[in-house]
Short mmCIF file of C-alpha atoms and ligand atoms in Angstrom, two decimals:
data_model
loop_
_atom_site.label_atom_id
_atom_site.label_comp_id
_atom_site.label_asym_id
_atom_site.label_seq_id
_atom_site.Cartn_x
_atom_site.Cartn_y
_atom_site.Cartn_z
CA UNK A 1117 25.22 9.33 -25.93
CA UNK A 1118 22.04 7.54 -25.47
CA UNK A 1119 19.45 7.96 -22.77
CA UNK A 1120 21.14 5.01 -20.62
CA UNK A 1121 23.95 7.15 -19.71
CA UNK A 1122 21.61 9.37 -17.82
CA UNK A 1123 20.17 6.54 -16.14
CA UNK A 1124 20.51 6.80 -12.22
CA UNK A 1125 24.18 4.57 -11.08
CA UNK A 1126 23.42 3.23 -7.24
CA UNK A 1127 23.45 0.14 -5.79
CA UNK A 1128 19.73 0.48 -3.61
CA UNK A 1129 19.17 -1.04 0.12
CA UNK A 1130 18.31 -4.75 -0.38
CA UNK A 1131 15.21 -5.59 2.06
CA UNK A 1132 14.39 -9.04 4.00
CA UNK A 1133 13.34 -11.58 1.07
CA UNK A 1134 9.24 -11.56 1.40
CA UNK A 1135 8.91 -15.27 -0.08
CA UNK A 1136 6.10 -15.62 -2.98
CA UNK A 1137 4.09 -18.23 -0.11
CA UNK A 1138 2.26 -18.34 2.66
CA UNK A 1139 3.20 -21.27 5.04
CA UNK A 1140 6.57 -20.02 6.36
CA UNK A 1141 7.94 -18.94 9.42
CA UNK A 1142 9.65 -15.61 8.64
CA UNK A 1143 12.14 -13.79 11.09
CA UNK A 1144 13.85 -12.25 8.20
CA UNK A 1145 12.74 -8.17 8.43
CA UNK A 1146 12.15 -7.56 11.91
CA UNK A 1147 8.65 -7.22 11.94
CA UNK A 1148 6.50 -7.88 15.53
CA UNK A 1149 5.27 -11.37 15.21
CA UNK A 1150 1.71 -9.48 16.75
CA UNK A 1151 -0.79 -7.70 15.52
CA UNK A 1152 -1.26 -3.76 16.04
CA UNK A 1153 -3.31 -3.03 18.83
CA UNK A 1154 -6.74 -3.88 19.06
CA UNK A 1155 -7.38 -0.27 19.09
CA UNK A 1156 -6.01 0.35 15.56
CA UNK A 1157 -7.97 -2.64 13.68
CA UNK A 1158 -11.26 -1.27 14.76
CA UNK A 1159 -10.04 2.61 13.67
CA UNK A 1160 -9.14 0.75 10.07
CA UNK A 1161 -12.79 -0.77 9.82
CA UNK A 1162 -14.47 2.43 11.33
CA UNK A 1163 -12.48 4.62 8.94
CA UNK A 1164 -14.87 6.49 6.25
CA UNK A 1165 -13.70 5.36 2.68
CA UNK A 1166 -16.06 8.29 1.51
CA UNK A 1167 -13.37 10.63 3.07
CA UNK A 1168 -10.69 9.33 0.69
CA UNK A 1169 -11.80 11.40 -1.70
CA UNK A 1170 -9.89 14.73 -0.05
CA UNK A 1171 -6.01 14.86 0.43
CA UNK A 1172 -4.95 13.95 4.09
CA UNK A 1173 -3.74 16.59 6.67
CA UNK A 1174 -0.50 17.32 4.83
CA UNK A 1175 1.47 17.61 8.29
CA UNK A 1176 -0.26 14.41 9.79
CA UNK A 1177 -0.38 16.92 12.22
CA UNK A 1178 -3.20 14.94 14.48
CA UNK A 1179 -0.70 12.18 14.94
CA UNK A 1180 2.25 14.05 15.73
CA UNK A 1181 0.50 15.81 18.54
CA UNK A 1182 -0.45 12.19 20.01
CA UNK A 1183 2.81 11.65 19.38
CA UNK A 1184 4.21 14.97 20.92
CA UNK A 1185 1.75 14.34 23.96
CA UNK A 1186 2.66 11.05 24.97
CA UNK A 1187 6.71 12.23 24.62
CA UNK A 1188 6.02 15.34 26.64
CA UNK A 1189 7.08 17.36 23.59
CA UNK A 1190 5.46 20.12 21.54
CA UNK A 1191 3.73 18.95 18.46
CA UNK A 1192 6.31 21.32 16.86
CA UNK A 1193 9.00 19.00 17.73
CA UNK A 1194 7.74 16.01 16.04
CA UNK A 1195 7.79 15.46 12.44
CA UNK A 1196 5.98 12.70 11.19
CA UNK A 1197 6.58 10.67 8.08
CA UNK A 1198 6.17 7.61 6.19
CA UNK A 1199 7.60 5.16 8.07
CA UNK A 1200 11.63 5.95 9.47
CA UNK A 1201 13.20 5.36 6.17
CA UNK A 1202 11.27 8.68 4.76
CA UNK A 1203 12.07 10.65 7.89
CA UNK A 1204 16.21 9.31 7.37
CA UNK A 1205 15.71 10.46 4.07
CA UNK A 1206 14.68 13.50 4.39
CA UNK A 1207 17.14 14.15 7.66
CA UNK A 1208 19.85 13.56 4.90
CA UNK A 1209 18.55 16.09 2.94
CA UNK A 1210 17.48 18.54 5.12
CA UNK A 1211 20.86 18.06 7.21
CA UNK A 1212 23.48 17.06 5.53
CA UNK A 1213 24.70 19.94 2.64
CA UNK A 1214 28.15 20.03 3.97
CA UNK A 1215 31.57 19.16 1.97
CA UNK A 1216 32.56 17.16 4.75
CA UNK A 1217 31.71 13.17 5.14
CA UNK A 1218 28.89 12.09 7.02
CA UNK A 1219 30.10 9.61 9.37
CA UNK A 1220 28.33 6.45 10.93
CA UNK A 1221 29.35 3.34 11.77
CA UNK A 1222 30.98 0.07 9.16
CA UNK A 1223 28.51 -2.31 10.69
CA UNK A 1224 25.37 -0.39 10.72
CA UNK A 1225 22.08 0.18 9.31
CA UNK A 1226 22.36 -0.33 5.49
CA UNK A 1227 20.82 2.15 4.14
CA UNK A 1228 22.70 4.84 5.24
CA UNK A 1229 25.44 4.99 2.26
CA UNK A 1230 22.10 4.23 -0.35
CA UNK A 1231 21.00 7.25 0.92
CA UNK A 1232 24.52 9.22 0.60
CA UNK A 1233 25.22 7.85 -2.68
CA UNK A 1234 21.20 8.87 -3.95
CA UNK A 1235 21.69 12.34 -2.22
CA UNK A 1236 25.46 12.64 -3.07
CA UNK A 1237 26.36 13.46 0.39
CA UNK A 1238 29.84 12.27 0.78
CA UNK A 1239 30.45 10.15 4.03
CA UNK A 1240 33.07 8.15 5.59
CA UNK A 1241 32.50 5.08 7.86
CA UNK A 1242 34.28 4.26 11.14
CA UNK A 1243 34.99 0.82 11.86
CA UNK A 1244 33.37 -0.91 15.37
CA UNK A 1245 35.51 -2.81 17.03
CA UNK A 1246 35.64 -6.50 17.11
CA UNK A 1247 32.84 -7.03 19.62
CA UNK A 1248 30.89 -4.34 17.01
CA UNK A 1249 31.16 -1.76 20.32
CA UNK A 1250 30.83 1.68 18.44
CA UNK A 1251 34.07 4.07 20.23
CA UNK A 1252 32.47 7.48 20.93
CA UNK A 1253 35.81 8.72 20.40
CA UNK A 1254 36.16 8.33 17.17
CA UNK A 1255 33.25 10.44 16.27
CA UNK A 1256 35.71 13.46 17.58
CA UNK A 1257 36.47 14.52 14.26
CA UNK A 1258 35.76 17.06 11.59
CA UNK A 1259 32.25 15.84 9.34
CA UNK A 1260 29.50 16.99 7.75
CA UNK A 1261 27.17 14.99 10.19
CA UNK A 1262 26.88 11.75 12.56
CA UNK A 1263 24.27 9.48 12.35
CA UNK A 1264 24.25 6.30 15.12
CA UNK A 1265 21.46 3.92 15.61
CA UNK A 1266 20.96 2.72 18.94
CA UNK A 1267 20.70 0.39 19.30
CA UNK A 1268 22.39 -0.36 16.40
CA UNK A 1269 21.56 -2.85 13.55
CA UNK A 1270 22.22 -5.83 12.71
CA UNK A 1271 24.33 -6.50 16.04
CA UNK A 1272 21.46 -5.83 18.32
CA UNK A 1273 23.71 -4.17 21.25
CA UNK A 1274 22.25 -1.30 22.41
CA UNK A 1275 24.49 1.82 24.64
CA UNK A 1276 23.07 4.02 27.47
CA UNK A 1277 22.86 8.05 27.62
CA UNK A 1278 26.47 8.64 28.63
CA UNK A 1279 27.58 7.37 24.92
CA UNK A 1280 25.55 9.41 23.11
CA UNK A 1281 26.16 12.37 25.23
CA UNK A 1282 30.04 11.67 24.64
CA UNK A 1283 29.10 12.08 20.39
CA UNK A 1284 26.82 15.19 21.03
CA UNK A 1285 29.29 17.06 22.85
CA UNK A 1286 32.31 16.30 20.36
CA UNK A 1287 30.00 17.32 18.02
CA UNK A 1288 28.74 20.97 18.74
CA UNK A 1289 28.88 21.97 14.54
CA UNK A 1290 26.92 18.81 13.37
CA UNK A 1291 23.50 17.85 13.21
CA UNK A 1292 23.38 14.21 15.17
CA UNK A 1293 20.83 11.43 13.76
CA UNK A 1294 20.10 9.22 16.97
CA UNK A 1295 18.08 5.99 14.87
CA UNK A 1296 16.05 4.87 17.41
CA UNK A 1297 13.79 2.08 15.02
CA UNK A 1298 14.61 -0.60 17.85
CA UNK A 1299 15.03 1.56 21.21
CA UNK A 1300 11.69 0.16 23.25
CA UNK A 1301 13.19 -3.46 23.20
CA UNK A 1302 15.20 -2.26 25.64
CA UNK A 1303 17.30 0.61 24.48
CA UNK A 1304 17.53 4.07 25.83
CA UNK A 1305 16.11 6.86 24.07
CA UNK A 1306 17.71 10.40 23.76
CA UNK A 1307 14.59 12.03 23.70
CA UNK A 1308 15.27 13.43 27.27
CA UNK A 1309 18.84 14.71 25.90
CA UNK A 1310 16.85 17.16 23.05
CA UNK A 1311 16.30 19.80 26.15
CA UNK A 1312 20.01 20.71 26.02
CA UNK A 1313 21.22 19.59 22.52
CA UNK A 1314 19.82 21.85 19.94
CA UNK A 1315 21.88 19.62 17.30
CA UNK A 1316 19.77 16.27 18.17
CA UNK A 1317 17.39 14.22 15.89
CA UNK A 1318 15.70 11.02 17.49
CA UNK A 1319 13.38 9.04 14.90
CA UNK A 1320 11.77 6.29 15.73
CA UNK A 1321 9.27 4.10 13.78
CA UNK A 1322 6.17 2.48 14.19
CA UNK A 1323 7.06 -0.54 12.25
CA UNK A 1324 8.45 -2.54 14.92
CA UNK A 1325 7.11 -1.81 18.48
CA UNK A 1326 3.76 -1.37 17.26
CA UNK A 1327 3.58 -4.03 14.87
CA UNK A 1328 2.30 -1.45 12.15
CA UNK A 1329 5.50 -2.36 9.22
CA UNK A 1330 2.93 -2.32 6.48
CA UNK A 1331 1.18 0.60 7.34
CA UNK A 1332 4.79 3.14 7.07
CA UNK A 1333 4.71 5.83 10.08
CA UNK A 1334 7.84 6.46 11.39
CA UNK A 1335 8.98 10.31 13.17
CA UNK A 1336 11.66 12.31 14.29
CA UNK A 1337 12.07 14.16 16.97
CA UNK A 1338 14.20 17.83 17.58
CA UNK A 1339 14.07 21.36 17.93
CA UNK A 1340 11.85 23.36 16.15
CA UNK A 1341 14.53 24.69 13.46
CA UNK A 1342 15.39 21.17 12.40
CA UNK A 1343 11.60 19.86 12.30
CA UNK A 1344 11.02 23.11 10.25
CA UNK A 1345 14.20 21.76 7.85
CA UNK A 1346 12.76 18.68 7.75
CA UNK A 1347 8.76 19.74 6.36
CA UNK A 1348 10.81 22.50 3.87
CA UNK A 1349 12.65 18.87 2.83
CA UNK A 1350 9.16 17.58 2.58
CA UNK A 1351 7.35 19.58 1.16
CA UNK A 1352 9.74 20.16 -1.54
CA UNK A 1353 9.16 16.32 -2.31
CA UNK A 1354 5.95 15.05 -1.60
CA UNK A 1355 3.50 16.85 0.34
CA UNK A 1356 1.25 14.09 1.94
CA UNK A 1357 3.83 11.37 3.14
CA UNK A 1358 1.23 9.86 5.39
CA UNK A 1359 -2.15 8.83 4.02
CA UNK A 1360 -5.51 9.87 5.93
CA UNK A 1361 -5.67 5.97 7.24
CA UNK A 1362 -2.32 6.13 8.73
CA UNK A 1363 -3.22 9.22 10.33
CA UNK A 1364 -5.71 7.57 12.35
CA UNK A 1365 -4.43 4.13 12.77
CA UNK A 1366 -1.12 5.74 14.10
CA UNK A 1367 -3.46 7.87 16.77
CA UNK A 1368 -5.16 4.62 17.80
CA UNK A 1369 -2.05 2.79 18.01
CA UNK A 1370 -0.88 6.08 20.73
CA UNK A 1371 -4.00 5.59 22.31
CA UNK A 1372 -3.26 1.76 23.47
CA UNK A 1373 -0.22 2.04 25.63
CA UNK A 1374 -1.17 -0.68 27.87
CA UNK A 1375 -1.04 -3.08 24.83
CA UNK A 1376 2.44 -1.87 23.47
CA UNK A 1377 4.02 -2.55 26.68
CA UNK A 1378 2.21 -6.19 26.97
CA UNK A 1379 3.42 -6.74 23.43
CA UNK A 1380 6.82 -5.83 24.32
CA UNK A 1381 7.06 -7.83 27.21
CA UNK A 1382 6.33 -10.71 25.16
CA UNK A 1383 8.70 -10.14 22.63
CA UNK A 1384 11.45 -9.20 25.35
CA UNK A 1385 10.76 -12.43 27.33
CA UNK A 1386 11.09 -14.89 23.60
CA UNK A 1387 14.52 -13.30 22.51
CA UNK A 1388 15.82 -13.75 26.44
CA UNK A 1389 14.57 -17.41 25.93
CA UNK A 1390 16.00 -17.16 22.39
CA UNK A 1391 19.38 -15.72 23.34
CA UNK A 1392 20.06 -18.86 26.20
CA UNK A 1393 19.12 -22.18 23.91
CA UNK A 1394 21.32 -20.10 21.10
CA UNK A 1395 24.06 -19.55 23.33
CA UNK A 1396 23.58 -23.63 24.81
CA UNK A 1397 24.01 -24.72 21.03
CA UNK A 1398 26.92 -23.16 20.96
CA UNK A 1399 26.36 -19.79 19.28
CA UNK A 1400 28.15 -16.47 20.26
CA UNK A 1401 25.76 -13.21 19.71
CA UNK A 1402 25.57 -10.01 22.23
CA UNK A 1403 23.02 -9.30 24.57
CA UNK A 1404 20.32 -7.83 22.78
CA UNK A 1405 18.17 -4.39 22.96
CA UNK A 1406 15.75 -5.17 20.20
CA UNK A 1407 13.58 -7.41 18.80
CA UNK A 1408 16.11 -9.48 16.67
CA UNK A 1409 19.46 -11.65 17.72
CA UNK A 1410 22.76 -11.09 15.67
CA UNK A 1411 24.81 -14.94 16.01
CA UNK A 1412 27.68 -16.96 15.20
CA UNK A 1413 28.84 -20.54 15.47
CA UNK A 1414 32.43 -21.31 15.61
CA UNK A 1415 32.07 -24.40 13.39
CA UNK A 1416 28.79 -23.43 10.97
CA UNK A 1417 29.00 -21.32 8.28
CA UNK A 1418 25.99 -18.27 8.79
CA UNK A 1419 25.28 -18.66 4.90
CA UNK A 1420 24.82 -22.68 5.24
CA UNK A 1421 22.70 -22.35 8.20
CA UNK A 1422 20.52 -19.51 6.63
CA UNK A 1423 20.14 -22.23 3.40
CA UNK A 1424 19.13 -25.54 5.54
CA UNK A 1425 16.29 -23.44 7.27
CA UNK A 1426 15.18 -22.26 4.32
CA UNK A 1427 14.39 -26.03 3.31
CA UNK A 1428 12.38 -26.54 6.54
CA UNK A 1429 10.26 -23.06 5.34
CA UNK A 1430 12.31 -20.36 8.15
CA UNK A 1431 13.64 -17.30 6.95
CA UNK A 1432 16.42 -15.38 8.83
CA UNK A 1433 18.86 -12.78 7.14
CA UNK A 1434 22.39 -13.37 6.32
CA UNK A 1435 24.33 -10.36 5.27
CA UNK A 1436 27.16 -10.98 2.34
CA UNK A 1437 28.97 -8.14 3.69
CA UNK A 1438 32.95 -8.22 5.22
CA UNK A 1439 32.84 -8.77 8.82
CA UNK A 1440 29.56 -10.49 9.99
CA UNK A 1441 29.28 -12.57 7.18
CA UNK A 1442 29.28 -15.62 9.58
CA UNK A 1443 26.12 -14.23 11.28
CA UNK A 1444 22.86 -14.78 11.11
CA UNK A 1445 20.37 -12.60 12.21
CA UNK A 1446 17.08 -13.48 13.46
CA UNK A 1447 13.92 -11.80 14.21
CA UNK A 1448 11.94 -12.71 17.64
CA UNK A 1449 8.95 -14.24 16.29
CA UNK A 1450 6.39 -16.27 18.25
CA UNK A 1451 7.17 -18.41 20.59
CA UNK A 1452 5.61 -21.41 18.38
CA UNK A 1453 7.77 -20.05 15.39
CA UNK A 1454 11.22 -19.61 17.81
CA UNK A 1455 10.47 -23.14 19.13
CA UNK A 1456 10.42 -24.19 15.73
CA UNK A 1457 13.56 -22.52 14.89
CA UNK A 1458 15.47 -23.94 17.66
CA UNK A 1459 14.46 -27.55 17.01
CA UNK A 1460 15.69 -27.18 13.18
CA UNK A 1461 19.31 -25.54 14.59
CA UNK A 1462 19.31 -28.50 16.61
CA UNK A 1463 18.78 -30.47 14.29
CA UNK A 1464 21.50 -29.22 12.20
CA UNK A 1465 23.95 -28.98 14.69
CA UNK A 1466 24.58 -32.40 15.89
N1 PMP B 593 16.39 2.14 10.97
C1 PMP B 593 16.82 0.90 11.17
C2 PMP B 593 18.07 0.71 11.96
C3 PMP B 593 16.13 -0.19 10.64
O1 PMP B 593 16.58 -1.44 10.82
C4 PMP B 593 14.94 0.03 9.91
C5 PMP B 593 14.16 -1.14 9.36
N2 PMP B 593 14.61 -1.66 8.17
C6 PMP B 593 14.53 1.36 9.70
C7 PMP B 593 15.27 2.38 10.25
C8 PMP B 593 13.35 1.71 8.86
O2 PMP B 593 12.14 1.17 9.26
P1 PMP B 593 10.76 1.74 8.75
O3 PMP B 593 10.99 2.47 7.45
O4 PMP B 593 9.89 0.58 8.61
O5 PMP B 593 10.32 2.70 9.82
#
């Protein structure tokens, strides 16, 4: 026996490649090609670095009640964390101590069996079908939990309210993890639906929407006996997920709505633009609800593609994985940076 043996076995989430440069176009994590609102920048530089020297508000708990506030929720109903990938975390943990599988999607956000496997939650995935369309149906079965982001990642497509009404009612005995990281790009949220499903979680992240990926604020969203789960989760972890800066960035970030919705807009009206020239090359990929594109050619291999814009300094994610590993996917970035995309592709595919 040596002390390797009792070294921890998993095979961890593998983010976007962040390139050791500068010059480069990079649609490779889904980050907003924006800043965060002006609002935030100035709360950054007015921040007091003298206050530093005190812990934060362990509960963040002036953000989640900007955050309750502008969802027309109780600040009891919000849990706030650092960014969504804590908050999944520590919904597996606070959720998910059943025998049965957790069950999610084959084609779906990555993470989820990292987490299962760190957390030894066992889980069972359901395959999509071959347009990656997720059958409510088949989450009519016996599990330990469901989680379903929608829209879903990396194939973009996002469902309405009836769908995830159709899981929640199959599913009276399970806690159900709604991943909403992508939802205002044009998804729908199920934050109305927590009224009458006592078994719902929403999170959501900051990371994305409000162009904040580096500062890590994501939250969830549910009754107050799963939100009170979810701080015993925390709190048995790490008490001060989110650092006093975050705290008030994230509240300034609230506090600009009329910004968020211009950035949107923008990024909504460059994937639309996006979506067509792809589609005129030649490329197949569903309509999409977020802020990133999931396509195929029929005569270009994704992985070759992904390599030749690499040489003219753009970075989009290919995933090695069974199934889509003829897509690319591709973050809506500027429209400078998307025109330069398209001219390379087009240059490729003579
Ligand atoms: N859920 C999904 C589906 C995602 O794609 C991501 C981004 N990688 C996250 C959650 C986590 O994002 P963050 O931790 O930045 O909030």
């Amino acid at each position: 026996m040596s002390w390797r043996d009792n070294l921890i076995k998993i095979e961890p989430y593998v983010a976007g490649e962040q390139p050791n440069k500068t010059d480069f176009i990079k649609l490779n994590a889904n980050e907003n090609p924006y800043p965060p609102a002006p609002s935030v920048i100035k709360a950054i530089e007015k921040f007091k670095g003298g206050s530093l020297k005190k812990y934060p508000d362990a509960d963040a708990k002036p953000l989640a009640a900007a955050i309750a506030e502008r969802e027309g929720l109780k600040r009891e109903n919000v849990f706030v964390g650092n960014g969504s990938d804590d908050v999944l975390a520590l919904c597996f943990r606070a959720f998910f101590n059943s025998d049965k599988p957790v069950i999610y999607p084959d084609i779906t956000y990555s993470f989820y069996p990292v987490w299962c496997d760190m957390l030894r939650i066992p889980y069972e995935t359901i395959p999509v079908d071959e347009d990656f369309g997720i059958n409510a149906a088949d989450y009519k079965r016996e599990n330990g939990g469901v989680v379903i982001a929608n829209p879903n990642a990396p194939t973009s497509i996002g469902r309405g309210l009836d769908f995830i009404r159709e899981i929640l009612d199959a599913n009276p005995d399970s806690v159900v993890i709604v991943d909403e990281a992508y939802v205002d790009f044009g998804g729908t949220s199920a934050i109305p639906l927590l009224a009458e499903y006592e078994n719902l979680v929403v999170t959501q992240t900051f990371s994305k929407s409000r162009s904040m990926a580096g500062m890590r604020i994501g939250c969830a969203f549910a009754n107050t006996e799963l939100i009170s789960a979810l701080y015993a989760a925390k709190d048995s972890y790490n008490s001060y997920p989110l650092d006093s800066v975050a705290i008030e960035a994230g509240v300034a970030s609230i506090e600009d709505e009329e910004y968020f919705r211009a950035t949107l807009e923008k990024v909504i009206a460059t994937r639309d633009r996006l979506t067509a020239e792809l589609r005129g090359m030649g490329f197949t990929l569903p309509d999409s609800c977020t802020n990133f594109v999931f396509a195929e050619h029929p005569k270009y291999s994704a992985k070759d593609i992904c390599e030749f814009l690499k040489t003219r300094d753009i970075y989009v994610r290919y995933f090695k994985k069974q199934r889509i590993d003829n897509r690319l996917r591709i973050t809506v970035g500027t429209d400078e940076e998307i025109d330069a995309l398209i001219s390379a592709l087009k240059d490729y595919i003579k």
